[in-house]
């Protein structure tokens, strides 16, 4: 059993209808928001969001309570444009439900203020004008130069014609620029790098111009095309390692130009001693003049019967490798069996 004891407050009180306190479709937050607004002094312009903040009503609960009050007709809102172009949101709170027409009639009797103190962000902020004339943004989408040196995914930029494609002032047509020496030979040689080895089959075509310039430097230094190809093949990986960037590998191999070896004709012109019978040229230098690997220095080719050329390191100038020498030398037991006994 519940007992109630009520004492009428002598001041600061507000009379509410029982219909508001006992409303079946209003939540406790909606009732508290409505009664708080009705208890404010006459002429107070406190918004519903400020009342919810003072009453410790959260954002989600405030949205739900405001939707309930608007649905039951206790709260009405409208946006109007006042003097100076400012938009103002007007809110009407009543202690009895009102229709939309009745709320619009009451709100129409309230003058719109010149400025709203609750929304100072509507006033435009002062801005400094930009310097110069307005320009449109670039539309090409690509930089003028390639910022990365390692990737060559675009063809080289053609040389710009400073004359704009017009003829010379003296009436004669503009002559094409002179081609550097060895350029055509270097271009042909660089285009054939793909066929040297399967690892070089996927050289990017835009790198042809750069490889041509590097090859031209080798040709200008006196290197023969066969020596350049031998240099590339000698430095390819021979342990099955895949080459992911064959263009970058060729750029690395051709970037440093060593001094060229003397041509074979120049070597033959020099007086040399007569070679010994059965002597073969040292394989340290190929017939084209290209240097072979240092690990092959001091070796010679076997004169025996081999399917492929076989190199070995002689100890006393012998012309046969140990395997061929063993096959050609009969065993000592066979030699003793073939000898006739002496009487």
GROMACS .gro file of C-alpha atoms in nm:
model
  343
    1UNK     CA    1   0.000   0.000   0.000
    2UNK     CA    2   0.136   0.339  -0.100
    3UNK     CA    3   0.069   0.662   0.094
    4UNK     CA    4   0.123   1.004  -0.061
    5UNK     CA    5   0.197   1.332   0.119
    6UNK     CA    6   0.205   1.648  -0.101
    7UNK     CA    7   0.276   2.003   0.010
    8UNK     CA    8   0.196   2.281  -0.236
    9UNK     CA    9   0.515   2.477  -0.322
   10UNK     CA   10   0.493   2.844  -0.223
   11UNK     CA   11   0.690   2.955  -0.536
   12UNK     CA   12   0.865   2.839  -0.859
   13UNK     CA   13   0.610   2.580  -0.965
   14UNK     CA   14   0.425   2.499  -1.286
   15UNK     CA   15   0.083   2.347  -1.337
   16UNK     CA   16   0.073   2.050  -1.573
   17UNK     CA   17  -0.218   1.856  -1.706
   18UNK     CA   18  -0.247   1.494  -1.605
   19UNK     CA   19  -0.269   1.410  -1.974
   20UNK     CA   20   0.099   1.504  -2.013
   21UNK     CA   21   0.229   1.318  -1.712
   22UNK     CA   22   0.018   1.007  -1.780
   23UNK     CA   23   0.047   1.008  -2.160
   24UNK     CA   24   0.063   0.643  -2.277
   25UNK     CA   25   0.280   0.709  -2.589
   26UNK     CA   26   0.541   0.942  -2.442
   27UNK     CA   27   0.855   0.806  -2.283
   28UNK     CA   28   0.999   0.938  -1.961
   29UNK     CA   29   1.259   1.138  -2.156
   30UNK     CA   30   0.988   1.295  -2.373
   31UNK     CA   31   0.779   1.389  -2.066
   32UNK     CA   32   1.085   1.534  -1.890
   33UNK     CA   33   1.183   1.731  -2.203
   34UNK     CA   34   0.829   1.872  -2.241
   35UNK     CA   35   0.781   1.961  -1.875
   36UNK     CA   36   1.127   2.122  -1.860
   37UNK     CA   37   1.041   2.344  -2.158
   38UNK     CA   38   0.701   2.439  -2.013
   39UNK     CA   39   0.863   2.534  -1.681
   40UNK     CA   40   1.093   2.794  -1.840
   41UNK     CA   41   1.010   3.163  -1.791
   42UNK     CA   42   0.807   3.342  -2.055
   43UNK     CA   43   1.023   3.477  -2.339
   44UNK     CA   44   1.307   3.228  -2.295
   45UNK     CA   45   1.447   3.110  -2.632
   46UNK     CA   46   1.619   2.790  -2.514
   47UNK     CA   47   1.626   2.522  -2.784
   48UNK     CA   48   1.520   2.162  -2.728
   49UNK     CA   49   1.878   2.035  -2.775
   50UNK     CA   50   2.003   2.270  -2.502
   51UNK     CA   51   1.726   2.150  -2.269
   52UNK     CA   52   1.821   1.787  -2.334
   53UNK     CA   53   2.185   1.870  -2.256
   54UNK     CA   54   2.090   2.031  -1.925
   55UNK     CA   55   1.859   1.738  -1.839
   56UNK     CA   56   2.137   1.480  -1.911
   57UNK     CA   57   1.943   1.322  -2.197
   58UNK     CA   58   2.166   1.150  -2.451
   59UNK     CA   59   2.167   1.211  -2.824
   60UNK     CA   60   1.978   0.894  -2.919
   61UNK     CA   61   1.724   0.940  -2.638
   62UNK     CA   62   1.677   1.307  -2.734
   63UNK     CA   63   1.610   1.215  -3.100
   64UNK     CA   64   1.354   0.954  -2.995
   65UNK     CA   65   1.185   1.188  -2.745
   66UNK     CA   66   1.169   1.474  -2.997
   67UNK     CA   67   1.016   1.243  -3.259
   68UNK     CA   68   0.748   1.135  -3.009
   69UNK     CA   69   0.665   1.496  -2.914
   70UNK     CA   70   0.634   1.599  -3.278
   71UNK     CA   71   0.419   1.297  -3.354
   72UNK     CA   72   0.177   1.379  -3.069
   73UNK     CA   73   0.157   1.749  -3.164
   74UNK     CA   74   0.337   1.898  -2.862
   75UNK     CA   75   0.637   2.023  -3.070
   76UNK     CA   76   0.637   2.188  -3.415
   77UNK     CA   77   0.934   2.311  -3.625
   78UNK     CA   78   0.981   2.518  -3.941
   79UNK     CA   79   1.270   2.690  -4.121
   80UNK     CA   80   1.228   3.047  -4.243
   81UNK     CA   81   1.464   3.295  -4.409
   82UNK     CA   82   1.498   3.620  -4.224
   83UNK     CA   83   1.651   3.957  -4.309
   84UNK     CA   84   1.998   3.938  -4.463
   85UNK     CA   85   1.938   3.590  -4.606
   86UNK     CA   86   1.990   3.406  -4.277
   87UNK     CA   87   1.792   3.085  -4.224
   88UNK     CA   88   1.637   3.038  -3.881
   89UNK     CA   89   1.475   2.727  -3.730
   90UNK     CA   90   1.163   2.811  -3.524
   91UNK     CA   91   1.041   2.565  -3.259
   92UNK     CA   92   0.699   2.581  -3.091
   93UNK     CA   93   0.630   2.392  -2.764
   94UNK     CA   94   0.277   2.376  -2.628
   95UNK     CA   95   0.111   2.209  -2.329
   96UNK     CA   96  -0.174   2.079  -2.549
   97UNK     CA   97  -0.154   1.900  -2.885
   98UNK     CA   98  -0.178   2.139  -3.186
   99UNK     CA   99  -0.234   2.068  -3.553
  100UNK     CA  100   0.004   2.185  -3.824
  101UNK     CA  101  -0.230   2.469  -3.928
  102UNK     CA  102  -0.270   2.593  -3.573
  103UNK     CA  103   0.109   2.582  -3.517
  104UNK     CA  104   0.176   2.769  -3.842
  105UNK     CA  105  -0.072   3.039  -3.742
  106UNK     CA  106   0.097   3.089  -3.404
  107UNK     CA  107   0.448   3.087  -3.556
  108UNK     CA  108   0.340   3.339  -3.819
  109UNK     CA  109   0.265   3.591  -3.544
  110UNK     CA  110   0.624   3.574  -3.413
  111UNK     CA  111   0.867   3.812  -3.594
  112UNK     CA  112   1.182   3.657  -3.734
  113UNK     CA  113   1.494   3.807  -3.566
  114UNK     CA  114   1.760   3.970  -3.782
  115UNK     CA  115   2.025   3.728  -3.657
  116UNK     CA  116   2.010   3.407  -3.461
  117UNK     CA  117   2.240   3.394  -3.158
  118UNK     CA  118   2.217   3.016  -3.148
  119UNK     CA  119   2.375   2.967  -3.495
  120UNK     CA  120   2.669   3.206  -3.539
  121UNK     CA  121   2.826   2.979  -3.802
  122UNK     CA  122   2.574   3.107  -4.059
  123UNK     CA  123   2.760   3.436  -4.090
  124UNK     CA  124   3.022   3.423  -4.367
  125UNK     CA  125   3.380   3.459  -4.251
  126UNK     CA  126   3.609   3.717  -4.414
  127UNK     CA  127   3.833   3.575  -4.688
  128UNK     CA  128   4.143   3.708  -4.856
  129UNK     CA  129   4.118   3.703  -5.236
  130UNK     CA  130   4.368   3.487  -5.422
  131UNK     CA  131   4.656   3.650  -5.607
  132UNK     CA  132   4.644   3.647  -5.987
  133UNK     CA  133   4.385   3.537  -6.237
  134UNK     CA  134   4.196   3.206  -6.192
  135UNK     CA  135   4.351   2.920  -6.388
  136UNK     CA  136   4.212   2.579  -6.477
  137UNK     CA  137   4.386   2.268  -6.342
  138UNK     CA  138   4.606   2.063  -6.579
  139UNK     CA  139   4.423   1.784  -6.762
  140UNK     CA  140   4.709   1.575  -6.902
  141UNK     CA  141   4.742   1.371  -6.582
  142UNK     CA  142   5.108   1.270  -6.633
  143UNK     CA  143   5.425   1.450  -6.521
  144UNK     CA  144   5.656   1.598  -6.779
  145UNK     CA  145   5.949   1.384  -6.668
  146UNK     CA  146   5.965   1.032  -6.531
  147UNK     CA  147   6.035   1.075  -6.154
  148UNK     CA  148   6.169   0.719  -6.117
  149UNK     CA  149   6.488   0.615  -6.287
  150UNK     CA  150   6.433   0.240  -6.245
  151UNK     CA  151   6.106   0.205  -6.436
  152UNK     CA  152   6.068   0.283  -6.804
  153UNK     CA  153   5.703   0.216  -6.870
  154UNK     CA  154   5.661   0.493  -7.126
  155UNK     CA  155   5.828   0.557  -7.460
  156UNK     CA  156   6.091   0.830  -7.464
  157UNK     CA  157   5.965   1.182  -7.517
  158UNK     CA  158   6.028   1.300  -7.875
  159UNK     CA  159   6.260   1.599  -7.907
  160UNK     CA  160   6.079   1.929  -7.912
  161UNK     CA  161   6.093   2.135  -8.227
  162UNK     CA  162   6.199   2.482  -8.120
  163UNK     CA  163   6.113   2.619  -8.463
  164UNK     CA  164   5.751   2.506  -8.437
  165UNK     CA  165   5.774   2.300  -8.756
  166UNK     CA  166   5.840   2.605  -8.977
  167UNK     CA  167   6.115   2.645  -9.233
  168UNK     CA  168   6.425   2.848  -9.171
  169UNK     CA  169   6.423   3.222  -9.222
  170UNK     CA  170   6.647   3.199  -9.527
  171UNK     CA  171   6.390   2.990  -9.714
  172UNK     CA  172   6.580   2.660  -9.700
  173UNK     CA  173   6.416   2.363  -9.523
  174UNK     CA  174   6.542   2.264  -9.182
  175UNK     CA  175   6.792   1.975  -9.210
  176UNK     CA  176   6.754   1.675  -8.972
  177UNK     CA  177   6.996   1.644  -8.684
  178UNK     CA  178   7.311   1.444  -8.753
  179UNK     CA  179   7.306   1.085  -8.628
  180UNK     CA  180   7.582   1.009  -8.375
  181UNK     CA  181   7.848   0.763  -8.493
  182UNK     CA  182   7.780   0.394  -8.431
  183UNK     CA  183   7.413   0.472  -8.364
  184UNK     CA  184   7.266   0.251  -8.635
  185UNK     CA  185   7.501  -0.038  -8.553
  186UNK     CA  186   7.423   0.002  -8.182
  187UNK     CA  187   7.048   0.006  -8.252
  188UNK     CA  188   7.070  -0.315  -8.456
  189UNK     CA  189   7.281  -0.481  -8.187
  190UNK     CA  190   7.050  -0.368  -7.904
  191UNK     CA  191   6.743  -0.499  -8.088
  192UNK     CA  192   6.908  -0.843  -8.110
  193UNK     CA  193   6.971  -0.872  -7.735
  194UNK     CA  194   6.637  -1.057  -7.698
  195UNK     CA  195   6.769  -1.350  -7.903
  196UNK     CA  196   7.092  -1.401  -7.704
  197UNK     CA  197   6.933  -1.595  -7.420
  198UNK     CA  198   6.580  -1.693  -7.307
  199UNK     CA  199   6.632  -1.485  -6.992
  200UNK     CA  200   6.651  -1.169  -7.208
  201UNK     CA  201   6.338  -1.240  -7.409
  202UNK     CA  202   6.118  -0.998  -7.214
  203UNK     CA  203   6.322  -0.678  -7.241
  204UNK     CA  204   6.080  -0.381  -7.239
  205UNK     CA  205   6.061  -0.217  -7.580
  206UNK     CA  206   6.071   0.140  -7.434
  207UNK     CA  207   6.425   0.060  -7.309
  208UNK     CA  208   6.556   0.013  -7.665
  209UNK     CA  209   6.666   0.377  -7.689
  210UNK     CA  210   6.861   0.363  -7.359
  211UNK     CA  211   7.026   0.032  -7.447
  212UNK     CA  212   7.117   0.174  -7.789
  213UNK     CA  213   7.299   0.468  -7.628
  214UNK     CA  214   7.487   0.237  -7.390
  215UNK     CA  215   7.584   0.003  -7.675
  216UNK     CA  216   7.702   0.300  -7.883
  217UNK     CA  217   7.945   0.389  -7.601
  218UNK     CA  218   8.094   0.037  -7.618
  219UNK     CA  219   8.130   0.057  -7.996
  220UNK     CA  220   8.288   0.401  -7.970
  221UNK     CA  221   8.542   0.263  -7.721
  222UNK     CA  222   8.656   0.004  -7.979
  223UNK     CA  223   8.466  -0.307  -7.867
  224UNK     CA  224   8.343  -0.545  -8.134
  225UNK     CA  225   7.976  -0.661  -8.138
  226UNK     CA  226   8.086  -1.018  -8.065
  227UNK     CA  227   8.279  -0.899  -7.760
  228UNK     CA  228   7.972  -0.712  -7.630
  229UNK     CA  229   7.752  -1.019  -7.673
  230UNK     CA  230   8.013  -1.238  -7.502
  231UNK     CA  231   8.030  -0.991  -7.211
  232UNK     CA  232   7.651  -1.009  -7.163
  233UNK     CA  233   7.634  -1.390  -7.185
  234UNK     CA  234   7.928  -1.430  -6.947
  235UNK     CA  235   7.751  -1.231  -6.674
  236UNK     CA  236   7.410  -1.397  -6.697
  237UNK     CA  237   7.321  -1.623  -6.400
  238UNK     CA  238   7.405  -1.986  -6.478
  239UNK     CA  239   7.255  -2.149  -6.167
  240UNK     CA  240   6.892  -2.134  -6.283
  241UNK     CA  241   6.815  -1.804  -6.110
  242UNK     CA  242   6.527  -1.632  -6.297
  243UNK     CA  243   6.586  -1.281  -6.431
  244UNK     CA  244   6.284  -1.071  -6.338
  245UNK     CA  245   6.409  -0.742  -6.490
  246UNK     CA  246   6.624  -0.820  -6.794
  247UNK     CA  247   6.626  -0.456  -6.902
  248UNK     CA  248   6.771  -0.341  -6.570
  249UNK     CA  249   7.032  -0.619  -6.583
  250UNK     CA  250   7.150  -0.508  -6.929
  251UNK     CA  251   7.161  -0.146  -6.811
  252UNK     CA  252   7.385  -0.253  -6.522
  253UNK     CA  253   7.614  -0.465  -6.743
  254UNK     CA  254   7.658  -0.195  -7.008
  255UNK     CA  255   7.688   0.107  -6.778
  256UNK     CA  256   8.065   0.068  -6.723
  257UNK     CA  257   8.273   0.055  -7.042
  258UNK     CA  258   8.613  -0.119  -6.992
  259UNK     CA  259   8.909  -0.048  -7.221
  260UNK     CA  260   8.893  -0.246  -7.543
  261UNK     CA  261   9.140  -0.529  -7.608
  262UNK     CA  262   9.363  -0.503  -7.917
  263UNK     CA  263   9.215  -0.650  -8.230
  264UNK     CA  264   9.336  -0.997  -8.345
  265UNK     CA  265   9.490  -0.842  -8.660
  266UNK     CA  266   9.705  -0.614  -8.446
  267UNK     CA  267   9.818  -0.908  -8.240
  268UNK     CA  268   9.914  -1.102  -8.555
  269UNK     CA  269  10.111  -0.804  -8.685
  270UNK     CA  270  10.343  -0.819  -8.386
  271UNK     CA  271  10.645  -1.054  -8.427
  272UNK     CA  272  10.591  -1.366  -8.221
  273UNK     CA  273  10.789  -1.682  -8.178
  274UNK     CA  274  10.696  -1.984  -8.384
  275UNK     CA  275  10.446  -2.199  -8.199
  276UNK     CA  276  10.550  -2.546  -8.096
  277UNK     CA  277  10.402  -2.843  -8.283
  278UNK     CA  278  10.058  -2.928  -8.155
  279UNK     CA  279  10.031  -2.599  -7.963
  280UNK     CA  280   9.691  -2.432  -7.955
  281UNK     CA  281   9.611  -2.072  -7.864
  282UNK     CA  282   9.532  -2.014  -7.499
  283UNK     CA  283   9.158  -2.003  -7.438
  284UNK     CA  284   9.197  -1.707  -7.206
  285UNK     CA  285   9.118  -1.486  -7.508
  286UNK     CA  286   8.854  -1.577  -7.763
  287UNK     CA  287   8.914  -1.533  -8.139
  288UNK     CA  288   8.699  -1.218  -8.129
  289UNK     CA  289   8.926  -1.055  -7.871
  290UNK     CA  290   8.683  -1.085  -7.578
  291UNK     CA  291   8.826  -1.181  -7.242
  292UNK     CA  292   8.704  -1.512  -7.101
  293UNK     CA  293   8.645  -1.593  -6.737
  294UNK     CA  294   8.960  -1.576  -6.515
  295UNK     CA  295   8.894  -1.930  -6.394
  296UNK     CA  296   8.975  -2.060  -6.747
  297UNK     CA  297   9.325  -1.910  -6.749
  298UNK     CA  298   9.594  -2.176  -6.805
  299UNK     CA  299   9.360  -2.434  -6.958
  300UNK     CA  300   9.370  -2.586  -7.305
  301UNK     CA  301   9.141  -2.796  -7.523
  302UNK     CA  302   9.188  -3.172  -7.527
  303UNK     CA  303   9.288  -3.324  -7.864
  304UNK     CA  304   9.108  -3.650  -7.792
  305UNK     CA  305   8.775  -3.771  -7.923
  306UNK     CA  306   8.504  -3.575  -7.741
  307UNK     CA  307   8.148  -3.494  -7.843
  308UNK     CA  308   8.198  -3.138  -7.717
  309UNK     CA  309   8.519  -2.940  -7.666
  310UNK     CA  310   8.674  -3.032  -7.330
  311UNK     CA  311   8.914  -2.805  -7.142
  312UNK     CA  312   9.172  -2.931  -6.895
  313UNK     CA  313   9.469  -2.786  -6.713
  314UNK     CA  314   9.793  -2.952  -6.837
  315UNK     CA  315  10.077  -3.021  -6.596
  316UNK     CA  316  10.363  -3.076  -6.843
  317UNK     CA  317  10.235  -2.964  -7.184
  318UNK     CA  318  10.049  -3.288  -7.263
  319UNK     CA  319   9.786  -3.257  -7.541
  320UNK     CA  320   9.538  -3.507  -7.390
  321UNK     CA  321   9.325  -3.488  -7.082
  322UNK     CA  322   9.379  -3.757  -6.814
  323UNK     CA  323   9.076  -3.961  -6.937
  324UNK     CA  324   9.195  -3.974  -7.299
  325UNK     CA  325   9.554  -4.046  -7.189
  326UNK     CA  326   9.431  -4.341  -6.980
  327UNK     CA  327   9.233  -4.482  -7.272
  328UNK     CA  328   9.525  -4.457  -7.515
  329UNK     CA  329   9.788  -4.602  -7.274
  330UNK     CA  330   9.757  -4.988  -7.257
  331UNK     CA  331   9.770  -5.150  -6.913
  332UNK     CA  332  10.101  -5.293  -6.793
  333UNK     CA  333   9.959  -5.650  -6.771
  334UNK     CA  334   9.852  -5.644  -7.135
  335UNK     CA  335  10.197  -5.523  -7.241
  336UNK     CA  336  10.365  -5.805  -7.045
  337UNK     CA  337  10.134  -6.070  -7.200
  338UNK     CA  338  10.214  -5.964  -7.554
  339UNK     CA  339  10.590  -5.985  -7.506
  340UNK     CA  340  10.760  -6.302  -7.640
  341UNK     CA  341  10.983  -6.497  -7.400
  342UNK     CA  342  11.349  -6.486  -7.486
  343UNK     CA  343  11.569  -6.797  -7.495
   0.00000   0.00000   0.00000
